[in-house]
Amino acid sequence: VEIGCKDCHGTAQSYPTLRTTNPAAPPGGRDLSLIRNPDGKRRFEWVGDRLIQRSIVNPGMEWEMSLVKDTVTPGNPDYNPKAARAKLMSAGTGFEWGMAIAPENLAHKDEEMACFSCHTSWTTSCGGCHLPIEANWKTSRHHYEGGETRNFATYNPQVARDQMFQLGKHDSTKNGIIAPVRSSSALVLSSTNVNRERIYVQQPPISAAGYSSQAFAPHFPHTARKTETKTCTDCHLSEANDNNAIMAQLLLHGTNFVNFVGFNAYVGEAGGLQAINVTEWDEPQAVFGSYLHRYAYPDNWAKHQANGREIRWLGEPGGFVTSTQSGGPTGCLQLRGEYLIAAQGSSGTTAYDVASIANKGVADRILSAPVSPLGQSLHIASSNATCVALPTNQNIHPARNQGELMRVANEEQPFHPIYDYAFITDSAEGLILTDVDTLANFEARDNFLTRALTWNDGGILDGARHITIAGHMMYIAADAGIVVLDMDEPLVPKVAAVIGLDDVRATAVQFRYLFAATGRGLEIVDVTHPDRPKVVEGALVPLADARRVYVARTYAYVAAGGEGLAIVDVEKPEKPALHMLFTAGGQIDDARDVVVGTTNASLFAYVADGVNGLRVVQLTSPELQANFYGFSPVPNPELIAWKATEWPATALSKGLDRDRAVDETGHQMAIFGRLGSRPFNLEEQRAFYLDDSGDPWFVTDEVRDDDRRDRTTRASSK
């Protein structure tokens, strides 16, 4: 693109030169004042103090260009205090703004950020597409040599939304300026062969750089506005402290809202684990019993209702099929790619092969190994494995991100070493690390997991029962409280802090806050500085038996045992408020875990309801919640499906993160689609909300004239 914003609108310091300046411009730029429309009139023309642009489509139509310098100049008819404050804000946290601020001292310099970072009204983001490839569909090839193919893939968009505002660094040709970022090509792939066998299901591919294919890209959203712009609290901490989720979204940490649970919900149980089919296979892949299911598959929905909403009819030959694997009491489990990693008490931790989970030609669909243990052993024996977590549940392969091709030609950042490992907690042995790169290296002869580290210095992790990973900082629930480990060097753990909460069962993190399910209920910890955590006094939602917590944007969902599903408003994390206790009329009375995900336009909760099995709850829909398209619509839950399990349901695999590109310590895990573009590193992230002393600073959208600093005179010439 040859033309830039300032070429026609100017800057706060100068009027436009009408010469193009963007990367595609010729040396010296192209003079836009020389361009004439078909009717012979100039496309751009100064008329007195006004710059006029004339339409090329409609002869006779013209309009006055908005000039930035006029909008920030007091006394000018076009002066706009809001615009002046944004463009002339000083760097640092003094909040002085105005004409007296020297250009080199401005917070929002033209050479450091794109104008449309603030002038964007909204950005379209897609949570990804499902591409089911079908054999024996004869279609034309659209690329390369042409011809015909016997395989056909349809593109089925998922979760297209317009309220996911995110920022990052633009590509090298734009000198890495700050710009809006969107989710751009987050694919999951399935394939059905000529025998109608689903040989792989909803697999996210891995990029050539080893990053996940949940791709992001800086871009121009084409929604630039003069009035409906972004405000200060869209990018910085608000004085009301009510934008923690917005900040997590902005910095590409993800919000756990648009996560992809998919065709199967993976349920950990007291005696093993199970894959339970929760959606239709054909597109749209509606969740059984949902609003979409009723309208897209009315016959199937009616049969589902007739079955008392029990999941036991699939709508295709063979009926409903569920896959089960015994192995021990499952405390935590996580799907990544074609492997399901589960911590199963005295049975240790195993990475199960679930590649054939929907393949009708395979009888045993959840495998510990397709061959004898001599040829493959993805098992870590331990005394009492209580939980397992991965730094990301996106499919990655760090070993690809090596060498000159990646660093120089592709301008990719290296992976942080934590992404090589799975992290296991054991109540007796503490923390166990195992290198899981072998699961993605295409080499079948080294499919063995071994311990890379066993650590429990001084017994500090005795009773370890849950782990939450936030970049290279890890929060482990143990007898001592919540032990915060700095794993910047994964094989040399350092205790950063111990949070003295009693009876901690599980935790979840969102940007500056850690949410802890404890014997008292839901408690909140400020982890702005993970090495200096502060329990927020008075931030307690009492619950009789909080088991697990899941935070999705501005709501925390707590599996609360006999009280069912507790939904807590955490828009202001330091002032959490119970929104409701949902039991579906007493049907949910043993809730032990919960995850949330989005399918198409609706939000769903999946509840591991102990002796009752799996419960599927629709949280939003056009019927349940008229404002279901907002950033964080108020949940209005309805139990829409359930399935009894082989053993009491104890845990659930979290859905694929579809809006997370970087972790809380600034380490990238998702591919960016433009050369040299990337998410912010930790130092760059902290500049949005911490001062030079490391203290948080807060902003308001109110224009405060007391902070204005203007020169007494200002030259004006066009």
XYZ file of C-alpha atoms in Angstrom:
718
model
C 0.000 0.000 0.000
C 1.411 3.380 -1.019
C -0.727 5.853 0.883
C -0.741 6.375 4.643
C -3.070 8.196 7.034
C -0.846 11.229 7.480
C -0.539 11.756 3.705
C -4.108 13.111 3.659
C -4.799 14.000 7.296
C -1.405 15.205 8.503
C -0.137 14.876 12.061
C -0.556 16.812 15.289
C 2.477 18.874 14.340
C 2.009 19.409 10.599
C -0.516 19.562 7.794
C -0.469 16.893 5.061
C 2.067 17.229 2.262
C -0.113 15.154 -0.104
C 2.904 12.985 -0.875
C 2.616 9.245 -0.267
C 4.843 7.774 2.453
C 3.848 4.116 2.950
C 6.246 1.261 2.020
C 5.002 0.948 -1.580
C 5.546 4.661 -2.295
C 8.321 5.597 -4.753
C 11.327 7.569 -3.426
C 10.081 10.984 -2.412
C 6.476 9.828 -2.617
C 3.799 10.369 -5.233
C 2.259 13.844 -5.368
C -1.473 13.327 -4.798
C -2.219 16.944 -5.662
C -1.436 16.163 -9.302
C -4.074 13.440 -9.638
C -7.140 14.424 -11.619
C -10.490 12.650 -11.831
C -12.121 11.751 -15.186
C -14.027 15.061 -15.103
C -10.714 16.948 -15.061
C -10.938 18.217 -11.491
C -8.186 17.603 -8.950
C -8.748 14.615 -6.660
C -7.206 16.567 -3.751
C -7.097 20.341 -3.626
C -6.416 23.032 -1.043
C -9.214 25.607 -1.034
C -8.116 28.297 1.379
C -7.472 26.583 4.719
C -9.508 23.541 3.761
C -8.345 20.353 2.042
C -10.985 19.004 -0.337
C -11.232 15.457 -1.694
C -13.449 14.790 -4.710
C -15.187 11.522 -5.444
C -14.024 9.527 -8.446
C -17.251 7.510 -8.437
C -19.785 10.337 -8.159
C -18.744 13.465 -10.111
C -19.780 16.595 -8.270
C -19.461 15.002 -4.823
C -16.725 16.373 -2.588
C -15.965 16.618 1.114
C -13.610 18.365 3.482
C -10.778 16.291 4.911
C -10.341 16.141 8.680
C -6.942 17.641 9.526
C -5.288 16.336 12.681
C -3.446 19.588 13.411
C -6.726 21.521 13.484
C -8.360 19.038 15.874
C -5.601 19.542 18.487
C -5.259 23.324 18.176
C -7.264 25.265 20.811
C -9.372 27.945 19.246
C -9.672 26.189 15.910
C -13.313 25.499 14.931
C -12.424 21.808 14.551
C -10.703 21.571 17.955
C -11.622 18.312 19.743
C -10.389 17.961 23.369
C -10.697 14.173 23.260
C -8.567 13.958 20.115
C -6.075 16.483 21.455
C -5.661 14.571 24.704
C -5.041 11.275 22.904
C -2.595 12.687 20.347
C -0.727 15.036 22.687
C -0.549 12.857 25.805
C 2.885 12.863 27.406
C 4.886 9.697 27.908
C 5.140 8.390 31.447
C 2.322 8.556 33.970
C 1.998 12.270 34.689
C -1.004 12.551 32.331
C -0.045 16.053 31.150
C -1.168 16.696 27.612
C -1.376 19.526 25.156
C 0.551 21.668 22.702
C 3.402 22.248 25.161
C 4.443 18.568 25.056
C 7.445 18.176 22.751
C 7.000 15.611 19.937
C 9.792 13.428 21.314
C 7.989 13.261 24.688
C 4.612 12.111 23.333
C 3.189 8.784 24.439
C 1.623 7.974 21.087
C 4.262 8.865 18.531
C 3.344 8.650 14.852
C 6.459 6.588 14.110
C 5.659 4.057 16.864
C 1.990 3.278 16.321
C -0.513 3.210 13.486
C -3.188 5.918 13.561
C -5.879 3.268 13.162
C -4.808 1.610 16.426
C -7.044 4.189 18.101
C -9.258 5.179 15.175
C -10.511 1.624 14.635
C -14.136 1.249 15.635
C -14.153 -2.553 15.676
C -12.144 -5.482 14.352
C -13.460 -8.674 12.844
C -11.872 -11.758 14.364
C -12.574 -15.352 13.440
C -12.159 -18.161 15.918
C -11.177 -20.423 13.043
C -12.566 -22.625 10.314
C -13.294 -26.340 10.274
C -12.207 -28.005 7.020
C -13.673 -31.512 6.781
C -12.050 -33.241 3.811
C -14.290 -35.802 2.112
C -12.960 -38.455 -0.286
C -14.817 -39.323 -3.508
C -16.037 -35.770 -4.046
C -14.793 -34.946 -7.524
C -13.874 -31.252 -7.704
C -11.602 -28.960 -9.689
C -8.251 -27.896 -8.300
C -7.955 -24.147 -7.951
C -4.170 -23.954 -7.560
C -0.925 -25.133 -9.109
C -1.341 -27.518 -12.025
C -5.141 -27.533 -12.072
C -7.047 -30.700 -12.987
C -9.432 -32.605 -10.766
C -9.235 -34.103 -7.317
C -11.216 -36.817 -5.540
C -11.088 -34.912 -2.258
C -13.214 -31.912 -1.368
C -12.936 -29.666 1.665
C -15.585 -27.163 2.687
C -14.722 -24.045 4.686
C -16.902 -23.677 7.758
C -16.192 -20.508 9.761
C -16.500 -20.666 13.524
C -17.058 -17.814 15.947
C -16.816 -14.696 13.789
C -16.973 -11.829 16.269
C -16.485 -8.081 16.219
C -15.494 -7.222 19.795
C -12.042 -8.802 20.051
C -9.728 -5.764 19.989
C -6.093 -6.851 20.102
C -2.751 -5.123 19.515
C 0.692 -6.284 18.489
C 3.761 -5.336 16.457
C 3.392 -4.795 12.698
C 5.734 -6.348 10.122
C 9.268 -5.246 9.248
C 8.212 -3.062 6.324
C 6.145 -1.021 8.798
C 9.096 -0.869 11.228
C 7.259 -2.888 13.861
C 4.769 -0.156 14.761
C 1.879 -0.956 17.101
C -1.228 -1.984 15.144
C -4.482 -3.920 15.564
C -4.153 -7.703 15.360
C -6.792 -10.205 14.356
C -7.167 -13.956 14.421
C -6.793 -14.727 10.738
C -6.530 -18.407 9.864
C -7.124 -20.686 12.823
C -7.883 -23.960 11.067
C -8.866 -27.362 12.383
C -8.861 -30.210 9.887
C -10.740 -33.496 9.536
C -10.549 -36.207 6.888
C -12.976 -38.935 5.870
C -11.581 -41.595 3.529
C -13.307 -43.637 0.794
C -14.607 -46.079 3.415
C -16.205 -43.235 5.375
C -13.625 -43.694 8.128
C -12.719 -40.470 9.894
C -8.974 -40.888 9.878
C -8.390 -37.684 11.815
C -10.811 -35.294 13.478
C -10.545 -31.553 14.119
C -6.770 -31.501 14.175
C -5.061 -28.090 14.399
C -1.970 -28.144 12.150
C 1.464 -26.815 13.129
C 3.138 -23.988 11.221
C 6.492 -24.380 9.473
C 8.013 -22.291 12.265
C 6.773 -24.720 14.916
C 4.242 -22.233 16.270
C 0.611 -23.236 16.409
C -1.600 -22.600 13.393
C -3.990 -20.440 15.443
C -2.690 -17.686 13.222
C -2.770 -13.958 13.927
C -1.858 -10.973 11.777
C -1.546 -7.208 12.195
C -3.861 -5.525 9.732
C -5.927 -2.499 8.791
C -9.475 -3.341 9.939
C -11.190 -0.990 7.425
C -13.378 0.398 10.214
C -11.608 3.730 10.810
C -13.866 6.271 12.486
C -13.671 9.889 13.620
C -15.987 9.540 16.606
C -16.578 5.820 17.357
C -12.921 5.281 18.265
C -11.056 3.349 20.911
C -10.604 5.091 24.242
C -7.928 5.142 26.934
C -9.521 2.292 28.899
C -9.423 0.021 25.860
C -5.631 -0.174 26.222
C -4.757 0.784 29.804
C -5.984 -0.062 33.293
C -9.205 1.786 34.082
C -9.654 3.768 37.288
C -12.688 1.587 38.013
C -10.459 -1.505 37.633
C -13.165 -3.117 35.513
C -11.231 -4.013 32.369
C -9.018 -6.925 33.411
C -10.594 -9.185 30.771
C -10.335 -6.471 28.124
C -6.618 -6.108 28.866
C -6.129 -9.877 28.600
C -7.810 -9.756 25.193
C -5.846 -6.689 24.086
C -2.443 -8.213 24.858
C -3.364 -11.543 23.190
C -3.305 -13.574 26.409
C -6.717 -14.947 25.446
C -9.893 -14.905 27.474
C -11.008 -18.584 27.566
C -14.277 -17.503 25.942
C -13.974 -18.630 22.307
C -12.238 -21.916 23.142
C -13.007 -24.906 20.920
C -14.267 -28.014 22.707
C -15.390 -29.598 19.451
C -16.839 -32.962 18.468
C -15.866 -34.714 21.712
C -15.712 -33.611 25.316
C -12.887 -35.462 27.088
C -13.943 -36.365 30.617
C -11.653 -37.528 33.406
C -13.278 -40.019 35.758
C -12.633 -41.759 39.054
C -11.575 -44.932 37.242
C -10.271 -43.671 33.900
C -11.342 -41.284 31.168
C -13.871 -41.042 28.384
C -14.509 -39.239 25.083
C -18.140 -38.217 24.785
C -19.516 -36.993 21.476
C -21.325 -33.690 22.109
C -22.023 -32.307 18.605
C -23.358 -33.328 15.231
C -20.743 -34.304 12.652
C -22.242 -32.539 9.646
C -21.907 -28.785 9.356
C -22.943 -26.788 11.224
C -21.661 -28.954 14.062
C -24.384 -28.011 16.508
C -24.113 -29.022 20.156
C -26.763 -31.608 21.007
C -29.864 -29.959 22.445
C -28.745 -26.426 21.625
C -30.654 -23.561 20.032
C -28.769 -24.166 16.764
C -29.479 -27.894 16.973
C -33.213 -27.211 17.106
C -33.190 -25.193 13.889
C -30.432 -26.930 11.893
C -31.387 -30.523 12.825
C -35.040 -30.386 13.956
C -35.597 -34.162 13.698
C -32.477 -34.996 15.681
C -33.302 -32.306 18.241
C -36.811 -33.741 18.685
C -35.405 -37.237 19.283
C -32.908 -35.787 21.733
C -35.755 -34.151 23.670
C -37.719 -37.401 23.594
C -34.701 -39.109 25.166
C -34.918 -36.742 28.122
C -31.936 -34.785 26.697
C -29.661 -37.754 27.310
C -26.889 -38.017 24.719
C -27.560 -41.408 23.157
C -28.592 -40.854 19.542
C -26.190 -39.560 16.925
C -28.423 -39.366 13.879
C -26.301 -41.682 11.748
C -25.849 -45.467 11.299
C -24.440 -47.089 14.388
C -25.968 -44.608 16.783
C -24.046 -42.947 19.571
C -20.556 -44.241 20.309
C -18.504 -43.319 23.343
C -14.888 -44.344 23.936
C -13.584 -45.244 27.379
C -10.133 -46.039 28.791
C -9.491 -47.259 32.319
C -6.345 -46.167 34.080
C -6.942 -44.735 37.529
C -8.529 -41.670 39.133
C -8.032 -38.811 36.676
C -7.234 -35.515 38.374
C -6.458 -33.500 35.241
C -6.372 -34.183 31.523
C -5.547 -32.103 28.463
C -5.980 -32.741 24.752
C -3.284 -31.413 22.429
C -3.276 -32.516 18.827
C -3.730 -36.264 18.658
C -2.682 -36.918 22.257
C -4.636 -36.730 25.483
C -2.354 -36.367 28.512
C -3.885 -37.475 31.806
C -2.680 -37.546 35.432
C -4.187 -40.650 37.021
C -3.114 -41.027 40.627
C -1.026 -44.067 41.423
C -1.257 -45.100 37.770
C 0.983 -42.153 36.896
C 0.658 -39.930 33.844
C 0.010 -41.169 30.307
C -0.216 -39.507 26.917
C -3.010 -41.443 25.205
C -3.188 -41.662 21.420
C -6.668 -40.443 20.395
C -5.996 -39.928 16.678
C -8.668 -42.508 15.784
C -11.283 -41.276 18.238
C -13.978 -41.048 15.531
C -12.691 -43.759 13.181
C -15.302 -46.487 12.784
C -12.600 -48.823 11.423
C -10.752 -48.807 14.759
C -12.076 -50.718 17.745
C -9.775 -49.367 20.477
C -9.922 -45.624 19.962
C -8.033 -44.465 23.057
C -4.615 -46.138 23.086
C -1.719 -46.008 25.489
C 0.349 -47.328 22.572
C -0.427 -48.905 19.184
C 2.472 -51.329 19.723
C 4.119 -53.003 22.689
C 5.831 -50.890 25.389
C 9.136 -51.900 23.806
C 8.273 -49.756 20.794
C 6.384 -46.945 22.502
C 5.821 -45.881 26.077
C 4.239 -42.503 26.693
C 3.924 -43.078 30.417
C 5.517 -41.490 33.484
C 5.179 -43.640 36.590
C 4.868 -41.743 39.877
C 3.500 -42.148 43.385
C 0.273 -40.151 43.042
C -0.054 -37.962 39.944
C -2.679 -35.358 40.753
C -2.590 -32.934 37.818
C -0.857 -32.272 34.513
C -0.662 -29.047 32.506
C 0.913 -27.858 29.278
C 2.227 -24.325 28.634
C -0.243 -24.249 25.728
C -2.945 -26.597 24.492
C -2.315 -25.406 20.942
C -0.452 -27.841 18.714
C 3.217 -26.789 18.557
C 6.662 -28.197 17.752
C 9.454 -25.963 19.123
C 12.215 -28.021 17.468
C 11.226 -26.625 14.052
C 12.002 -23.096 15.194
C 15.759 -23.305 14.779
C 18.541 -21.886 12.662
C 19.214 -19.045 10.265
C 16.104 -19.666 8.171
C 13.864 -18.950 11.168
C 15.893 -16.160 12.770
C 17.054 -14.241 9.691
C 14.917 -15.089 6.662
C 11.601 -15.615 8.488
C 12.332 -13.201 11.362
C 10.699 -15.547 13.875
C 11.167 -15.334 17.620
C 12.539 -18.430 19.363
C 10.355 -20.545 21.646
C 10.897 -20.298 25.364
C 12.176 -23.654 26.692
C 9.081 -24.207 28.886
C 7.235 -25.147 25.692
C 9.255 -28.358 25.438
C 7.673 -29.836 28.543
C 4.568 -31.160 30.225
C 4.359 -30.319 33.942
C 3.007 -32.959 36.340
C 2.137 -32.513 40.003
C 2.416 -35.454 42.358
C 1.220 -35.197 45.947
C 4.256 -37.136 47.190
C 6.989 -36.297 44.689
C 6.214 -32.649 43.915
C 6.787 -31.423 40.357
C 7.764 -33.681 37.455
C 8.807 -32.452 34.000
C 8.806 -34.543 30.835
C 9.853 -33.450 27.348
C 6.887 -33.894 24.986
C 8.551 -32.676 21.762
C 8.726 -36.297 20.693
C 4.961 -36.286 20.121
C 5.330 -33.927 17.139
C 8.639 -34.857 15.507
C 7.371 -37.396 12.905
C 9.766 -39.995 14.316
C 7.979 -43.143 15.489
C 11.092 -44.730 16.996
C 11.501 -42.297 19.883
C 7.958 -42.268 21.264
C 9.084 -42.521 24.868
C 8.459 -40.128 27.735
C 11.065 -39.868 30.471
C 11.534 -37.641 33.476
C 13.535 -34.520 32.750
C 13.201 -33.276 36.348
C 11.699 -34.283 39.677
C 11.613 -31.408 42.155
C 10.275 -30.876 45.658
C 12.847 -28.749 47.426
C 12.399 -29.023 51.173
C 9.013 -30.675 50.719
C 7.434 -27.368 49.692
C 5.235 -29.158 47.145
C 3.986 -31.844 49.505
C 0.314 -32.414 48.817
C 0.550 -30.802 45.347
C -2.833 -31.225 43.697
C -3.268 -28.654 40.915
C -1.088 -26.551 38.608
C -1.831 -23.412 36.589
C 0.733 -22.218 34.052
C 1.015 -18.527 33.160
C 4.075 -18.275 30.949
C 7.154 -19.275 32.901
C 5.362 -18.542 36.201
C 3.505 -21.490 37.687
C 0.970 -21.642 40.505
C 0.809 -24.967 42.329
C -1.860 -25.714 44.922
C -0.215 -27.659 47.743
C -0.409 -28.124 51.510
C 1.715 -24.983 51.972
C -0.808 -22.877 50.026
C -0.220 -21.715 46.461
C 3.447 -22.130 45.624
C 4.591 -19.726 42.900
C 7.484 -21.103 40.864
C 9.669 -19.154 38.457
C 10.435 -21.640 35.673
C 12.350 -19.284 33.385
C 14.981 -22.015 33.475
C 12.697 -25.051 33.407
C 15.216 -27.446 34.907
C 16.159 -25.023 37.687
C 12.892 -24.095 39.471
C 12.934 -21.136 41.833
C 10.347 -20.452 44.504
C 9.131 -16.928 43.788
C 6.533 -16.774 46.560
C 4.090 -18.780 48.641
C 0.514 -17.510 48.895
C -0.813 -18.435 52.316
C -4.329 -19.587 51.500
C -5.775 -22.630 53.220
C -7.282 -25.674 51.537
C -6.604 -24.569 47.963
C -8.188 -26.934 45.443
C -7.465 -25.264 42.087
C -6.587 -21.929 40.469
C -7.043 -20.005 37.222
C -5.270 -16.876 35.990
C -6.446 -13.892 33.940
C -3.998 -11.048 33.334
C -3.315 -9.410 36.738
C -5.351 -11.759 38.935
C -5.281 -15.329 40.157
C -8.632 -16.907 41.042
C -8.438 -19.625 43.692
C -11.047 -22.228 44.574
C -10.511 -22.891 48.266
C -12.342 -24.374 51.216
C -13.817 -20.879 51.808
C -15.064 -20.404 48.243
C -13.609 -18.249 45.466
C -10.720 -16.033 46.561
C -8.783 -13.465 44.513
C -5.035 -12.801 44.449
C -3.326 -9.850 42.754
C -0.425 -11.306 40.744
C 0.566 -8.158 38.853
C 4.000 -9.083 40.146
C 3.976 -12.888 40.511
C 6.911 -12.746 42.922
C 4.944 -10.346 45.152
C 1.385 -11.718 45.144
C -1.215 -10.037 47.342
C -4.399 -11.686 48.545
C -7.157 -9.138 47.902
C -8.797 -8.493 51.254
C -12.562 -8.904 51.171
C -12.533 -10.411 47.674
C -14.277 -13.628 48.653
C -17.360 -15.340 47.287
C -18.319 -17.891 49.947
C -19.043 -21.364 48.596
C -19.456 -24.555 50.588
C -17.395 -26.805 48.328
C -15.580 -25.016 45.485
C -13.697 -27.660 43.473
C -12.401 -26.041 40.255
C -12.619 -22.584 38.657
C -12.655 -21.466 35.015
C -12.559 -17.767 34.070
C -14.059 -16.691 30.721
C -13.898 -12.941 30.155
C -15.849 -11.252 32.964
C -17.329 -14.363 34.586
C -15.776 -17.074 36.712
C -17.444 -20.483 36.576
C -16.901 -22.527 39.723
C -17.651 -26.229 40.023
C -19.196 -25.982 43.465
C -20.055 -29.552 44.407
C -23.554 -29.834 45.832
C -24.283 -26.182 45.064
C -23.943 -26.902 41.355
C -22.353 -24.411 38.981
C -21.532 -21.073 40.616
C -21.344 -18.180 38.155
C -19.431 -15.214 39.575
C -19.200 -11.724 38.069
C -15.489 -10.814 38.047
C -15.592 -7.781 35.763
C -14.076 -6.009 38.764
C -11.783 -8.760 40.041
C -11.273 -7.107 43.418
C -15.050 -6.961 43.935
C -16.348 -10.369 42.812
C -20.103 -10.878 43.077
C -22.086 -14.093 42.895
C -24.293 -13.928 39.814
C -26.130 -17.189 40.428
C -25.948 -20.790 41.582
C -27.197 -23.047 38.804
C -28.329 -26.595 39.540
C -30.860 -27.094 36.719
C -33.598 -27.738 39.237
C -31.399 -29.910 41.447
C -29.969 -32.041 38.625
C -26.395 -30.699 38.995
C -25.422 -31.582 42.559
C -21.869 -32.979 42.439
C -19.997 -30.481 40.223
C -16.271 -31.185 40.261
C -14.920 -29.396 37.171
C -16.107 -27.026 34.454
C -14.814 -25.723 31.124
C -16.403 -23.181 28.806
C -16.296 -22.974 25.009
C -17.990 -21.274 22.084
C -19.668 -23.120 19.227
C -20.762 -20.877 16.373
C -22.553 -17.944 18.047
C -23.331 -19.447 21.478
C -21.464 -20.081 24.696
C -21.518 -23.455 26.476
C -20.347 -24.845 29.803
C -19.361 -28.484 30.164
C -19.649 -29.707 33.748
C -18.065 -32.830 35.225
C -20.902 -33.564 37.636
C -19.400 -36.397 39.642
C -21.778 -39.338 40.023
C -24.140 -37.774 37.481
C -21.615 -37.770 34.631
C -21.262 -35.027 32.032
C -23.646 -32.074 31.882
C -23.815 -29.710 28.896
C -25.178 -26.248 29.681
C -26.022 -23.587 27.106
C -25.066 -20.216 28.586
C -26.110 -17.875 25.770
C -28.209 -18.030 22.618
C -30.505 -15.678 20.700
C -33.322 -17.164 22.744
C -31.685 -17.172 26.184
C -29.866 -13.857 25.897
C -30.837 -11.184 23.373
C -27.420 -9.520 23.763
C -25.500 -12.721 23.099
C -23.073 -10.975 20.729
C -21.472 -8.609 23.254
C -17.947 -8.866 24.665
C -19.221 -10.698 27.719
C -22.969 -11.357 27.590
C -24.703 -12.151 30.852
C -25.033 -15.958 31.028
C -28.529 -17.387 31.273
C -27.872 -21.125 31.686
C -30.027 -23.998 30.496
C -29.208 -27.710 30.849
C -29.449 -29.037 27.276
C -27.732 -32.446 27.379
C -26.252 -35.001 29.735
C -24.472 -38.348 29.637
C -23.861 -40.847 32.406
C -20.217 -41.874 32.669
C -18.530 -45.167 33.479
C -17.168 -43.753 36.747
C -17.872 -40.444 38.553
C -16.802 -37.514 36.339
C -13.948 -35.607 37.985
C -12.184 -33.479 35.352
C -12.471 -32.044 31.851
C -10.024 -31.196 29.081
C -9.956 -27.473 28.350
C -10.976 -26.455 24.826
C -8.421 -25.259 22.290
C -7.347 -21.639 22.916
C -8.341 -19.678 19.829
C -7.528 -16.120 20.910
C -4.187 -16.669 22.678
C -0.956 -15.789 20.885
C 1.397 -15.015 23.762
C 1.604 -15.981 27.404
C 1.602 -13.806 30.518
C 5.407 -13.540 30.513
C 5.663 -12.488 26.866
C 6.507 -15.781 25.158
C 4.914 -16.385 21.754
C 3.179 -19.672 20.869
C 1.000 -18.855 17.812
C 2.197 -17.963 14.321
C 1.957 -14.399 13.016
C 1.217 -14.050 9.321
C 3.416 -11.098 8.327
C 7.200 -11.065 8.145
C 8.643 -9.805 11.422
C 5.253 -9.245 13.083
C 4.777 -10.542 16.600
C 2.960 -10.085 19.921
C 4.375 -7.828 22.608
C 7.153 -9.154 24.819
C 6.905 -8.803 28.593
C 8.609 -5.413 28.788
C 6.364 -4.027 26.043
C 3.256 -5.427 27.714
C 4.111 -3.887 31.056
C 4.550 -0.457 29.461
C 0.770 -0.439 28.981
C 0.041 -0.594 32.709
C 3.146 -0.276 34.923
C 5.250 2.823 35.635
C 9.030 2.903 35.916
C 8.762 1.816 39.557
C 6.655 -1.188 38.635
C 3.448 0.213 40.087
C 0.168 -0.029 38.155
C -1.183 3.195 36.730
C -4.802 3.842 35.874
C -6.614 5.993 33.345
C -10.023 7.490 32.742
C -11.785 8.332 29.492
C -12.753 11.690 30.967
C -10.881 14.668 29.493
C -9.433 16.554 32.454
C -8.605 20.117 31.497
C -6.416 20.554 34.582
C -3.821 18.317 32.918
C -3.715 20.409 29.724
C -0.459 22.175 28.942
C -0.526 24.568 25.988
C 1.950 27.007 24.494
C 0.796 30.600 24.333
C 1.293 30.833 20.569
C 1.378 28.382 17.735
C 2.343 29.028 14.140
C -0.235 28.139 11.516
C 0.433 27.758 7.815
C -0.955 25.460 5.208
